[in-house]
Amino acid sequence: MKRSPIPALLTVLVITFLFAPLVVLVVNSFNASRFGGEWDGFTWAWYEKLWAAEEVWESLVITLKIAVSASLTSMVLGTLAAYALHRFRSALQSGHSMLITLPMVMPDILMGMSLLTLFILTGIETGLMTIWISHVTFCLSFVTMVVLGRLQDFDFTLIDAARDLGATRAQAVRKVLLPLLLPGVLAGGLLAFTLSIDDYVITFFVSGPGTTTLPLRVASMMKTSRSLPVINALSTLLIASTFILAALSFRLQRRA
């Protein structure tokens, strides 16, 4: 019986539809033409201008500081939240599960507005701290879901065996539970890092003076046509970094 070529054809069309814009962007980052309407020859000029753009690198440093700190915090809190959701069953945990899931389904614009309202009511000045709190809020949910998936396949009799062999509860957690959960925790952390470094909508609402992250910087640069080729070069580097992080996260999840 012959297989129909339609599923394979549809798959190719969907992949082409999704990745064709990225390919065009990468090609235009090496195009000597400023507007990308036609090919004027290969050039590294836009990457050289990107290298000299100090404001871009300042925004990148701010973005990396927030992404790293938010990812580490989310890894700790997300692991604890996943363990609590998996081990305990109560009405409190049902509410806990709802609160963890809510940031994943809530529209970004609504979440950004609600967080900004909270900061205004509590008198917290917008800046790095408010961006960090906001990023931890939505990154925490994704880390929790990844670690929770790992816990669902975890054999807790290993903890009991360690306790029977004389290990204390703390030693069993440190030497048995955490090493086996580590690939899942790292995968969740990489996912949180990617989400944090790419976030624009929520950061737009909760950022303050002197805390322009890279997505906000790119959005402001897009208002002038002279910056478009530099944005193409920057976007190419971000695409490459995102693919590397996504591949590493996928590999860690498969190991987990």
Short mmCIF file of C-alpha atoms in Angstrom, two decimals:
data_model
loop_
_atom_site.label_atom_id
_atom_site.label_comp_id
_atom_site.label_asym_id
_atom_site.label_seq_id
_atom_site.Cartn_x
_atom_site.Cartn_y
_atom_site.Cartn_z
CA MET A 1 0.00 0.00 0.00
CA LYS A 2 1.49 3.34 -1.07
CA ARG A 3 1.70 6.14 1.42
CA SER A 4 0.08 9.43 0.54
CA PRO A 5 2.59 12.28 -0.11
CA ILE A 6 0.12 14.85 1.25
CA PRO A 7 1.25 14.73 4.95
CA ALA A 8 4.90 15.16 3.95
CA LEU A 9 3.99 18.00 1.57
CA LEU A 10 1.95 19.77 4.25
CA THR A 11 4.81 19.40 6.70
CA VAL A 12 7.26 20.97 4.24
CA LEU A 13 4.84 23.84 3.52
CA VAL A 14 4.30 24.58 7.22
CA ILE A 15 8.04 24.51 7.98
CA THR A 16 8.70 26.76 4.99
CA PHE A 17 5.99 29.18 6.13
CA LEU A 18 7.45 29.33 9.64
CA PHE A 19 11.14 29.59 8.79
CA ALA A 20 11.17 31.51 5.49
CA PRO A 21 10.99 34.92 7.25
CA LEU A 22 13.95 33.95 9.43
CA VAL A 23 15.96 32.92 6.39
CA VAL A 24 15.17 36.23 4.67
CA LEU A 25 16.23 38.14 7.78
CA VAL A 26 19.54 36.27 8.04
CA VAL A 27 20.29 36.79 4.34
CA ASN A 28 19.53 40.52 4.59
CA SER A 29 21.95 40.85 7.50
CA PHE A 30 24.72 40.22 4.93
CA ASN A 31 23.12 42.35 2.20
CA ALA A 32 24.90 45.58 1.27
CA SER A 33 21.53 47.16 0.45
CA ARG A 34 20.19 49.23 3.31
CA PHE A 35 16.52 48.43 2.69
CA GLY A 36 16.85 44.77 1.61
CA GLY A 37 14.64 45.14 -1.43
CA GLU A 38 17.38 43.85 -3.70
CA TRP A 39 20.72 42.11 -3.33
CA ASP A 40 23.63 44.58 -3.62
CA GLY A 41 26.40 42.21 -2.61
CA PHE A 42 27.82 40.51 0.48
CA THR A 43 29.00 42.69 3.37
CA TRP A 44 30.00 42.53 7.02
CA ALA A 45 29.31 46.26 7.46
CA TRP A 46 26.14 45.84 9.49
CA TYR A 47 27.87 43.55 11.97
CA GLU A 48 30.68 46.09 12.28
CA LYS A 49 28.14 48.84 13.02
CA LEU A 50 26.46 46.55 15.52
CA TRP A 51 29.80 45.98 17.24
CA ALA A 52 30.26 49.75 17.56
CA ALA A 53 26.72 50.39 18.88
CA GLU A 54 27.41 50.85 22.59
CA GLU A 55 23.76 51.39 23.53
CA VAL A 56 22.88 47.95 22.15
CA TRP A 57 25.51 46.22 24.25
CA GLU A 58 24.45 48.18 27.34
CA SER A 59 20.92 46.92 26.81
CA LEU A 60 22.26 43.40 26.29
CA VAL A 61 24.10 43.52 29.63
CA ILE A 62 20.91 44.63 31.40
CA THR A 63 18.94 41.90 29.66
CA LEU A 64 21.45 39.19 30.60
CA LYS A 65 21.55 40.32 34.23
CA ILE A 66 17.78 40.08 34.48
CA ALA A 67 17.55 36.81 32.53
CA VAL A 68 20.24 35.05 34.58
CA SER A 69 18.92 36.20 37.96
CA ALA A 70 15.29 35.48 37.02
CA SER A 71 16.22 32.02 35.69
CA LEU A 72 18.16 31.05 38.82
CA THR A 73 15.37 32.26 41.10
CA SER A 74 12.77 30.45 38.99
CA MET A 75 14.81 27.23 39.10
CA VAL A 76 14.83 27.25 42.90
CA LEU A 77 11.21 28.30 43.42
CA GLY A 78 9.93 26.18 40.52
CA THR A 79 11.61 23.03 41.84
CA LEU A 80 10.12 23.59 45.30
CA ALA A 81 6.70 24.31 43.82
CA ALA A 82 6.81 21.19 41.63
CA TYR A 83 7.81 19.01 44.58
CA ALA A 84 4.96 20.41 46.70
CA LEU A 85 2.41 19.90 43.91
CA HIS A 86 3.56 16.33 43.32
CA ARG A 87 3.86 15.12 46.91
CA PHE A 88 0.86 16.75 48.57
CA ARG A 89 -2.85 16.59 47.76
CA SER A 90 -5.15 19.14 49.36
CA ALA A 91 -7.45 22.06 48.59
CA LEU A 92 -4.50 24.36 49.18
CA GLN A 93 -2.45 22.57 46.54
CA SER A 94 -5.35 22.84 44.08
CA GLY A 95 -5.24 26.60 44.49
CA HIS A 96 -1.45 26.46 44.25
CA SER A 97 -1.71 24.58 40.96
CA MET A 98 -4.13 27.18 39.59
CA LEU A 99 -1.80 30.03 40.54
CA ILE A 100 1.14 28.27 38.86
CA THR A 101 -0.81 27.67 35.65
CA LEU A 102 -2.38 31.14 35.46
CA PRO A 103 0.71 33.06 34.18
CA MET A 104 1.05 30.57 31.31
CA VAL A 105 -2.45 31.27 29.95
CA MET A 106 -2.85 34.93 30.88
CA PRO A 107 -2.26 37.41 28.00
CA ASP A 108 1.07 39.22 28.35
CA ILE A 109 -0.51 42.66 28.05
CA LEU A 110 -2.94 41.89 30.88
CA MET A 111 -0.16 40.53 33.05
CA GLY A 112 2.02 43.58 32.38
CA MET A 113 -0.80 45.99 33.24
CA SER A 114 -1.70 44.13 36.44
CA LEU A 115 1.91 44.02 37.61
CA LEU A 116 2.38 47.73 36.89
CA THR A 117 -0.79 48.50 38.87
CA LEU A 118 0.54 46.44 41.77
CA PHE A 119 3.86 48.27 41.78
CA ILE A 120 2.13 51.66 41.67
CA LEU A 121 -0.22 50.76 44.54
CA THR A 122 2.65 49.46 46.68
CA GLY A 123 4.87 52.43 45.88
CA ILE A 124 7.62 50.37 44.25
CA GLU A 125 9.59 52.40 41.73
CA THR A 126 9.89 50.74 38.32
CA GLY A 127 13.37 49.59 37.38
CA LEU A 128 15.54 46.49 37.44
CA MET A 129 13.81 45.14 40.53
CA THR A 130 10.31 45.33 39.05
CA ILE A 131 11.49 43.73 35.78
CA TRP A 132 13.14 40.92 37.75
CA ILE A 133 10.00 40.30 39.83
CA SER A 134 7.85 40.25 36.70
CA HIS A 135 10.12 37.83 34.87
CA VAL A 136 10.29 35.48 37.84
CA THR A 137 6.47 35.56 37.97
CA PHE A 138 6.00 34.05 34.52
CA CYS A 139 9.24 32.03 34.29
CA LEU A 140 8.36 30.23 37.52
CA SER A 141 5.35 28.55 35.90
CA PHE A 142 7.36 27.07 33.03
CA VAL A 143 10.12 25.74 35.29
CA THR A 144 7.51 24.18 37.57
CA MET A 145 5.83 22.37 34.68
CA VAL A 146 9.12 20.98 33.37
CA VAL A 147 10.26 19.74 36.81
CA LEU A 148 6.78 18.40 37.57
CA GLY A 149 6.94 16.29 34.43
CA ARG A 150 10.23 14.85 35.64
CA LEU A 151 8.83 14.13 39.11
CA GLN A 152 5.91 12.18 37.67
CA ASP A 153 8.36 9.56 36.41
CA PHE A 154 10.59 9.67 39.47
CA ASP A 155 10.93 6.52 41.58
CA PHE A 156 10.68 7.71 45.19
CA THR A 157 11.60 4.28 46.46
CA LEU A 158 15.19 5.41 45.81
CA ILE A 159 14.75 7.92 48.63
CA ASP A 160 13.44 5.20 50.92
CA ALA A 161 16.38 2.97 49.99
CA ALA A 162 18.83 5.75 50.82
CA ARG A 163 17.11 6.29 54.19
CA ASP A 164 17.27 2.54 54.92
CA LEU A 165 21.03 2.65 54.23
CA GLY A 166 21.51 5.30 56.90
CA ALA A 167 21.21 8.55 54.97
CA THR A 168 19.44 11.44 56.64
CA ARG A 169 16.55 13.15 54.86
CA ALA A 170 18.81 16.05 53.86
CA GLN A 171 21.48 13.66 52.53
CA ALA A 172 18.89 11.69 50.54
CA VAL A 173 17.61 14.89 48.95
CA ARG A 174 21.11 16.24 48.24
CA LYS A 175 22.71 13.03 46.96
CA VAL A 176 19.79 11.18 45.37
CA LEU A 177 16.84 13.44 44.57
CA LEU A 178 18.59 16.58 43.31
CA PRO A 179 21.16 14.83 41.03
CA LEU A 180 18.38 12.86 39.33
CA LEU A 181 16.21 15.96 38.95
CA LEU A 182 19.08 18.18 37.81
CA PRO A 183 18.65 17.67 34.02
CA GLY A 184 14.98 18.64 34.28
CA VAL A 185 15.79 21.64 36.48
CA LEU A 186 18.46 22.83 34.04
CA ALA A 187 16.09 22.35 31.09
CA GLY A 188 13.49 24.46 32.87
CA GLY A 189 16.12 27.07 33.66
CA LEU A 190 17.20 27.30 30.02
CA LEU A 191 13.56 27.68 28.97
CA ALA A 192 13.11 30.44 31.55
CA PHE A 193 16.27 32.16 30.32
CA THR A 194 15.01 32.12 26.73
CA LEU A 195 11.60 33.48 27.73
CA SER A 196 13.13 36.21 29.88
CA ILE A 197 15.64 37.41 27.30
CA ASP A 198 12.92 37.62 24.61
CA ASP A 199 10.18 39.29 26.64
CA TYR A 200 8.93 42.64 25.38
CA VAL A 201 5.29 43.23 26.37
CA ILE A 202 5.56 42.71 30.14
CA THR A 203 8.94 44.46 30.30
CA PHE A 204 7.48 47.45 28.44
CA PHE A 205 5.02 48.05 31.27
CA VAL A 206 7.31 47.50 34.28
CA SER A 207 10.61 49.00 33.06
CA GLY A 208 11.88 52.36 34.29
CA PRO A 209 14.47 54.98 33.33
CA GLY A 210 17.87 53.47 32.53
CA THR A 211 16.53 49.92 32.34
CA THR A 212 16.04 49.52 28.60
CA THR A 213 16.34 45.84 27.80
CA LEU A 214 17.37 44.51 24.40
CA PRO A 215 13.83 43.88 23.08
CA LEU A 216 12.86 47.44 24.07
CA ARG A 217 16.01 48.77 22.38
CA VAL A 218 15.26 46.89 19.18
CA ALA A 219 11.69 48.20 19.15
CA SER A 220 12.95 51.79 19.42
CA MET A 221 15.58 51.20 16.71
CA MET A 222 12.93 49.94 14.28
CA LYS A 223 11.41 53.43 14.12
CA THR A 224 14.30 54.61 11.91
CA SER A 225 15.15 52.99 8.56
CA ARG A 226 18.89 53.53 9.11
CA SER A 227 18.85 51.00 11.94
CA LEU A 228 17.06 48.21 10.08
CA PRO A 229 20.22 46.46 8.71
CA VAL A 230 21.79 46.58 12.17
CA ILE A 231 18.62 45.03 13.60
CA ASN A 232 18.91 42.27 11.00
CA ALA A 233 22.46 41.54 12.17
CA LEU A 234 21.44 41.60 15.83
CA SER A 235 18.43 39.38 15.14
CA THR A 236 20.63 36.86 13.35
CA LEU A 237 22.84 36.55 16.42
CA LEU A 238 19.78 36.22 18.66
CA ILE A 239 18.29 33.53 16.40
CA ALA A 240 21.52 31.54 16.54
CA SER A 241 21.68 31.88 20.34
CA THR A 242 18.01 30.87 20.71
CA PHE A 243 18.48 27.76 18.57
CA ILE A 244 21.53 26.74 20.61
CA LEU A 245 19.68 27.20 23.92
CA ALA A 246 16.59 25.39 22.62
CA ALA A 247 18.71 22.47 21.39
CA LEU A 248 20.53 22.29 24.72
CA SER A 249 17.22 22.41 26.64
CA PHE A 250 15.77 19.63 24.44
CA ARG A 251 18.86 17.51 24.98
CA LEU A 252 18.64 17.96 28.75
CA GLN A 253 14.94 17.04 28.75
CA ARG A 254 15.69 13.86 26.79
CA ARG A 255 18.41 12.97 29.29
CA ALA A 256 15.93 13.59 32.08
#
